[in-house]
Amino acid sequence: MVGGNASSVTDFILVGLFPEFQHSIVLNFVVIFIYILAFLGNLLLIVLIWGDSRLHTPMYILLSQLSLIDLTLTSTIVPKTASNFFTGKRTISWIGCGTQSFFYLMLGMSECLILTLMAYDRYVAVCIPLRYLTIMSPRFCLHMVAGCWIGGSIGSFIHTVYPMHFPICGSREIHHFFCEVPVLIKLSCEDTSVYQLVVVVTSIVLLVVPFSLIIASYTLIFLTVLRMNSVKGRKKALATCSSHLTVVTLLYFF
């Protein structure tokens, strides 16, 4: 029995991030409030971008994809966390756990790829502006966005299905507020050292390669900006990159 509710032997128990925090109700209300603001903000941005034909440019299309990722990611985790807290039922089914893990990984991978594509978009816009419309055509942009989502989905599917089949011999308590691969590996009574190494290598590749490409793009952008004679042109070029740089900084350093 967990929180007064019977649970299946295949269910997991989400202990939470701060299970003994005395003011957890305040923390949960703060999280829900931030979630609602983030949800409405991202939804509004998506509607504005797709509702205004003047914003149907690669930069804004990619920005709408980031908003969609943020909206989906928070909706994958926060509602279940809030539901568990207010109902006192801390269990999550095997399928529910796998679903959370899949979406968390898929959205994280897709975000890294989208940010890399945004850096390339800014590189083309600043460094070779005369060819921008030819290179970053709507067709090319949509194909690249689809590739980001498909790539993230394939990678996430592999890293979700495999660990979900590890045998669990002891406690099924997850000391976290949602399911993800690392915490599932810790529950397994099987030797997972080889798979853990694969996870580490995959994580490094997914973080380092996109980050390196982003750094390379902005190095070329800044070199191009420094060669510009017009101060107004420099400011305009840097202004178009500011939103993307802010998102990259938040993702990699906070």
Short mmCIF file of C-alpha atoms in Angstrom, two decimals:
data_model
loop_
_atom_site.label_atom_id
_atom_site.label_comp_id
_atom_site.label_asym_id
_atom_site.label_seq_id
_atom_site.Cartn_x
_atom_site.Cartn_y
_atom_site.Cartn_z
CA MET A 1 0.00 0.00 0.00
CA VAL A 2 1.28 3.44 -0.87
CA GLY A 3 -0.56 6.56 0.23
CA GLY A 4 -3.64 4.44 0.98
CA ASN A 5 -3.82 2.99 -2.53
CA ALA A 6 -3.01 -0.53 -3.61
CA SER A 7 -0.26 -0.81 -6.22
CA SER A 8 0.75 -3.45 -8.72
CA VAL A 9 4.04 -5.30 -8.28
CA THR A 10 5.17 -3.70 -11.55
CA ASP A 11 4.46 -0.17 -10.32
CA PHE A 12 7.26 2.17 -9.26
CA ILE A 13 7.12 4.51 -6.28
CA LEU A 14 8.13 8.12 -6.87
CA VAL A 15 9.60 9.26 -3.55
CA GLY A 16 10.12 12.82 -4.76
CA LEU A 17 13.05 15.20 -4.74
CA PHE A 18 12.50 16.53 -1.20
CA PRO A 19 10.31 13.90 0.52
CA GLU A 20 10.85 15.27 4.04
CA PHE A 21 10.62 18.96 3.18
CA GLN A 22 8.28 20.57 5.75
CA HIS A 23 6.79 23.14 3.38
CA SER A 24 6.27 20.81 0.43
CA ILE A 25 2.76 22.14 -0.22
CA VAL A 26 4.18 25.63 -0.76
CA LEU A 27 6.86 24.21 -3.08
CA ASN A 28 4.25 22.31 -5.09
CA PHE A 29 2.05 25.39 -5.51
CA VAL A 30 5.08 27.39 -6.67
CA VAL A 31 5.98 24.68 -9.18
CA ILE A 32 2.39 24.52 -10.47
CA PHE A 33 2.24 28.32 -10.78
CA ILE A 34 5.51 28.42 -12.75
CA TYR A 35 4.27 25.52 -14.90
CA ILE A 36 1.03 27.35 -15.77
CA LEU A 37 2.95 30.52 -16.68
CA ALA A 38 5.43 28.55 -18.80
CA PHE A 39 2.64 26.56 -20.47
CA LEU A 40 0.60 29.65 -21.37
CA GLY A 41 3.69 31.60 -22.46
CA ASN A 42 4.93 28.84 -24.76
CA LEU A 43 1.44 28.18 -26.12
CA LEU A 44 0.95 31.90 -26.85
CA LEU A 45 4.31 32.08 -28.65
CA ILE A 46 3.47 29.04 -30.80
CA VAL A 47 0.05 30.46 -31.72
CA LEU A 48 1.52 33.88 -32.58
CA ILE A 49 4.26 32.42 -34.78
CA TRP A 50 2.05 30.00 -36.69
CA GLY A 51 -0.83 32.47 -36.89
CA ASP A 52 1.19 35.27 -38.50
CA SER A 53 2.49 34.52 -41.99
CA ARG A 54 5.16 37.21 -41.59
CA LEU A 55 6.78 35.07 -38.90
CA HIS A 56 6.99 31.95 -41.07
CA THR A 57 10.76 32.29 -41.35
CA PRO A 58 13.34 29.65 -40.31
CA MET A 59 14.35 31.54 -37.16
CA TYR A 60 10.79 31.82 -35.84
CA ILE A 61 9.81 28.33 -36.93
CA LEU A 62 12.76 26.93 -34.97
CA LEU A 63 11.87 29.14 -32.02
CA SER A 64 8.34 27.72 -32.06
CA GLN A 65 9.83 24.21 -31.94
CA LEU A 66 11.79 25.12 -28.81
CA SER A 67 8.57 26.40 -27.23
CA LEU A 68 6.80 23.17 -28.20
CA ILE A 69 9.62 21.14 -26.62
CA ASP A 70 9.46 23.17 -23.39
CA LEU A 71 5.67 22.92 -23.26
CA THR A 72 5.70 19.15 -23.82
CA LEU A 73 8.56 18.49 -21.42
CA THR A 74 6.96 20.30 -18.50
CA SER A 75 3.59 18.68 -19.27
CA THR A 76 5.23 15.25 -19.19
CA ILE A 77 6.49 15.74 -15.63
CA VAL A 78 4.66 18.43 -13.63
CA PRO A 79 1.00 17.23 -13.87
CA LYS A 80 1.93 13.72 -12.66
CA THR A 81 4.07 15.14 -9.85
CA ALA A 82 1.27 17.45 -8.72
CA SER A 83 -1.29 14.65 -8.97
CA ASN A 84 0.82 12.33 -6.81
CA PHE A 85 1.25 15.02 -4.17
CA PHE A 86 -2.39 16.05 -3.85
CA THR A 87 -3.84 12.51 -4.05
CA GLY A 88 -1.18 10.97 -1.81
CA LYS A 89 -0.65 8.26 -4.44
CA ARG A 90 3.04 8.18 -5.26
CA THR A 91 2.97 5.21 -7.62
CA ILE A 92 3.55 5.27 -11.35
CA SER A 93 2.86 2.31 -13.62
CA TRP A 94 5.53 0.53 -15.63
CA ILE A 95 4.05 1.97 -18.85
CA GLY A 96 3.76 5.43 -17.29
CA CYS A 97 7.38 5.31 -16.18
CA GLY A 98 8.53 4.24 -19.64
CA THR A 99 6.44 6.99 -21.24
CA GLN A 100 7.94 9.68 -19.00
CA SER A 101 11.44 8.40 -19.65
CA PHE A 102 10.86 8.28 -23.42
CA PHE A 103 9.51 11.81 -23.71
CA TYR A 104 12.15 13.26 -21.37
CA LEU A 105 14.97 11.77 -23.45
CA MET A 106 13.35 12.47 -26.81
CA LEU A 107 12.70 16.11 -26.01
CA GLY A 108 16.20 16.59 -24.58
CA MET A 109 17.85 15.08 -27.68
CA SER A 110 15.60 17.01 -30.05
CA GLU A 111 16.33 20.27 -28.23
CA CYS A 112 20.09 19.82 -28.66
CA LEU A 113 19.61 19.20 -32.38
CA ILE A 114 17.20 22.14 -32.80
CA LEU A 115 19.65 24.49 -31.07
CA THR A 116 22.41 23.33 -33.42
CA LEU A 117 20.16 23.97 -36.41
CA MET A 118 19.37 27.44 -35.04
CA ALA A 119 23.09 28.19 -34.82
CA TYR A 120 23.50 27.14 -38.45
CA ASP A 121 20.55 29.36 -39.41
CA ARG A 122 22.21 32.37 -37.74
CA TYR A 123 25.53 31.51 -39.39
CA VAL A 124 23.95 31.54 -42.86
CA ALA A 125 21.99 34.74 -42.10
CA VAL A 126 25.06 36.68 -40.93
CA CYS A 127 27.95 35.17 -42.89
CA ILE A 128 26.35 34.46 -46.27
CA PRO A 129 23.16 36.58 -46.28
CA LEU A 130 22.83 36.68 -50.08
CA ARG A 131 22.32 32.91 -50.15
CA TYR A 132 20.13 32.76 -47.04
CA LEU A 133 16.79 32.33 -48.79
CA THR A 134 18.26 29.68 -51.07
CA ILE A 135 19.93 27.62 -48.35
CA MET A 136 17.35 28.03 -45.57
CA SER A 137 14.31 27.43 -47.75
CA PRO A 138 11.03 26.50 -46.01
CA ARG A 139 11.29 22.98 -47.43
CA PHE A 140 14.84 22.50 -46.12
CA CYS A 141 13.90 23.95 -42.73
CA LEU A 142 10.90 21.64 -42.30
CA HIS A 143 12.98 18.62 -43.32
CA MET A 144 15.65 19.53 -40.77
CA VAL A 145 13.05 20.03 -38.02
CA ALA A 146 11.49 16.66 -38.86
CA GLY A 147 14.97 15.11 -38.76
CA CYS A 148 15.56 16.55 -35.27
CA TRP A 149 12.31 15.08 -33.95
CA ILE A 150 12.83 11.71 -35.65
CA GLY A 151 16.46 11.50 -34.49
CA GLY A 152 15.46 12.32 -30.91
CA SER A 153 12.63 9.77 -31.03
CA ILE A 154 14.83 6.94 -32.31
CA GLY A 155 17.58 7.60 -29.77
CA SER A 156 15.08 7.90 -26.93
CA PHE A 157 13.22 4.73 -27.95
CA ILE A 158 16.44 2.69 -27.81
CA HIS A 159 17.49 4.12 -24.44
CA THR A 160 14.02 3.66 -22.97
CA VAL A 161 13.08 0.14 -24.09
CA TYR A 162 16.41 -1.46 -23.17
CA PRO A 163 16.69 -0.35 -19.48
CA MET A 164 12.96 -0.88 -18.87
CA HIS A 165 13.59 -4.64 -19.24
CA PHE A 166 16.33 -4.81 -16.59
CA PRO A 167 15.28 -7.10 -13.72
CA ILE A 168 14.49 -5.38 -10.42
CA CYS A 169 14.99 -7.59 -7.38
CA GLY A 170 14.73 -5.14 -4.48
CA SER A 171 12.93 -1.88 -3.78
CA ARG A 172 11.00 -0.20 -6.59
CA GLU A 173 11.33 3.22 -4.97
CA ILE A 174 12.60 5.94 -7.28
CA HIS A 175 14.25 8.75 -5.33
CA HIS A 176 13.19 11.35 -7.84
CA PHE A 177 9.97 13.07 -8.91
CA PHE A 178 9.89 11.47 -12.38
CA CYS A 179 11.26 8.46 -14.24
CA GLU A 180 14.49 8.66 -16.19
CA VAL A 181 17.12 6.15 -17.32
CA PRO A 182 19.80 6.74 -14.60
CA VAL A 183 17.38 6.10 -11.72
CA LEU A 184 16.01 2.97 -13.43
CA ILE A 185 19.54 1.61 -13.83
CA LYS A 186 20.16 2.05 -10.09
CA LEU A 187 17.18 -0.18 -9.27
CA SER A 188 18.42 -3.10 -11.37
CA CYS A 189 20.06 -6.11 -9.74
CA GLU A 190 21.82 -6.97 -12.99
CA ASP A 191 25.32 -5.84 -13.94
CA THR A 192 24.64 -2.72 -16.02
CA SER A 193 28.20 -1.35 -16.13
CA VAL A 194 28.52 -1.81 -19.90
CA TYR A 195 25.19 -0.11 -20.58
CA GLN A 196 26.06 2.71 -18.16
CA LEU A 197 29.23 3.30 -20.19
CA VAL A 198 27.11 3.43 -23.36
CA VAL A 199 24.79 5.98 -21.69
CA VAL A 200 27.75 8.15 -20.64
CA VAL A 201 29.29 8.06 -24.13
CA THR A 202 25.93 8.81 -25.77
CA SER A 203 25.32 11.73 -23.38
CA ILE A 204 28.76 13.18 -24.09
CA VAL A 205 28.25 12.90 -27.85
CA LEU A 206 24.78 14.50 -27.69
CA LEU A 207 26.09 17.39 -25.61
CA VAL A 208 29.63 17.95 -26.90
CA VAL A 209 29.03 17.58 -30.66
CA PRO A 210 26.08 20.05 -30.85
CA PHE A 211 27.86 22.44 -28.47
CA SER A 212 31.04 22.30 -30.58
CA LEU A 213 29.05 23.03 -33.75
CA ILE A 214 27.30 25.93 -32.01
CA ILE A 215 30.64 27.36 -30.83
CA ALA A 216 32.10 26.97 -34.34
CA SER A 217 29.08 28.75 -35.87
CA TYR A 218 29.29 31.68 -33.48
CA THR A 219 33.04 31.97 -33.86
CA LEU A 220 32.53 32.47 -37.60
CA ILE A 221 29.62 34.84 -36.91
CA PHE A 222 31.66 37.04 -34.57
CA LEU A 223 34.60 37.12 -37.00
CA THR A 224 32.20 38.24 -39.73
CA VAL A 225 30.67 40.89 -37.46
CA LEU A 226 34.11 42.27 -36.57
CA ARG A 227 34.84 42.76 -40.27
CA MET A 228 31.66 44.80 -40.80
CA ASN A 229 32.23 48.52 -41.38
CA SER A 230 28.76 49.60 -40.24
CA VAL A 231 28.16 49.87 -36.48
CA LYS A 232 24.43 49.58 -37.13
CA GLY A 233 25.03 46.41 -39.11
CA ARG A 234 27.06 44.93 -36.25
CA LYS A 235 24.34 45.66 -33.71
CA LYS A 236 21.65 44.21 -35.97
CA ALA A 237 23.65 41.03 -36.60
CA LEU A 238 24.32 40.49 -32.88
CA ALA A 239 20.69 41.28 -31.98
CA THR A 240 19.44 38.49 -34.24
CA CYS A 241 21.61 36.01 -32.30
CA SER A 242 20.78 37.18 -28.77
CA SER A 243 17.72 34.98 -28.16
CA HIS A 244 19.49 31.85 -29.37
CA LEU A 245 22.60 32.57 -27.29
CA THR A 246 20.41 33.04 -24.20
CA VAL A 247 18.75 29.66 -24.67
CA VAL A 248 22.09 27.91 -25.31
CA THR A 249 23.59 29.48 -22.17
CA LEU A 250 20.64 28.37 -20.02
CA LEU A 251 20.74 24.83 -21.41
CA TYR A 252 24.46 24.17 -21.08
CA PHE A 253 25.42 26.17 -17.99
CA PHE A 254 22.38 26.19 -15.69
#
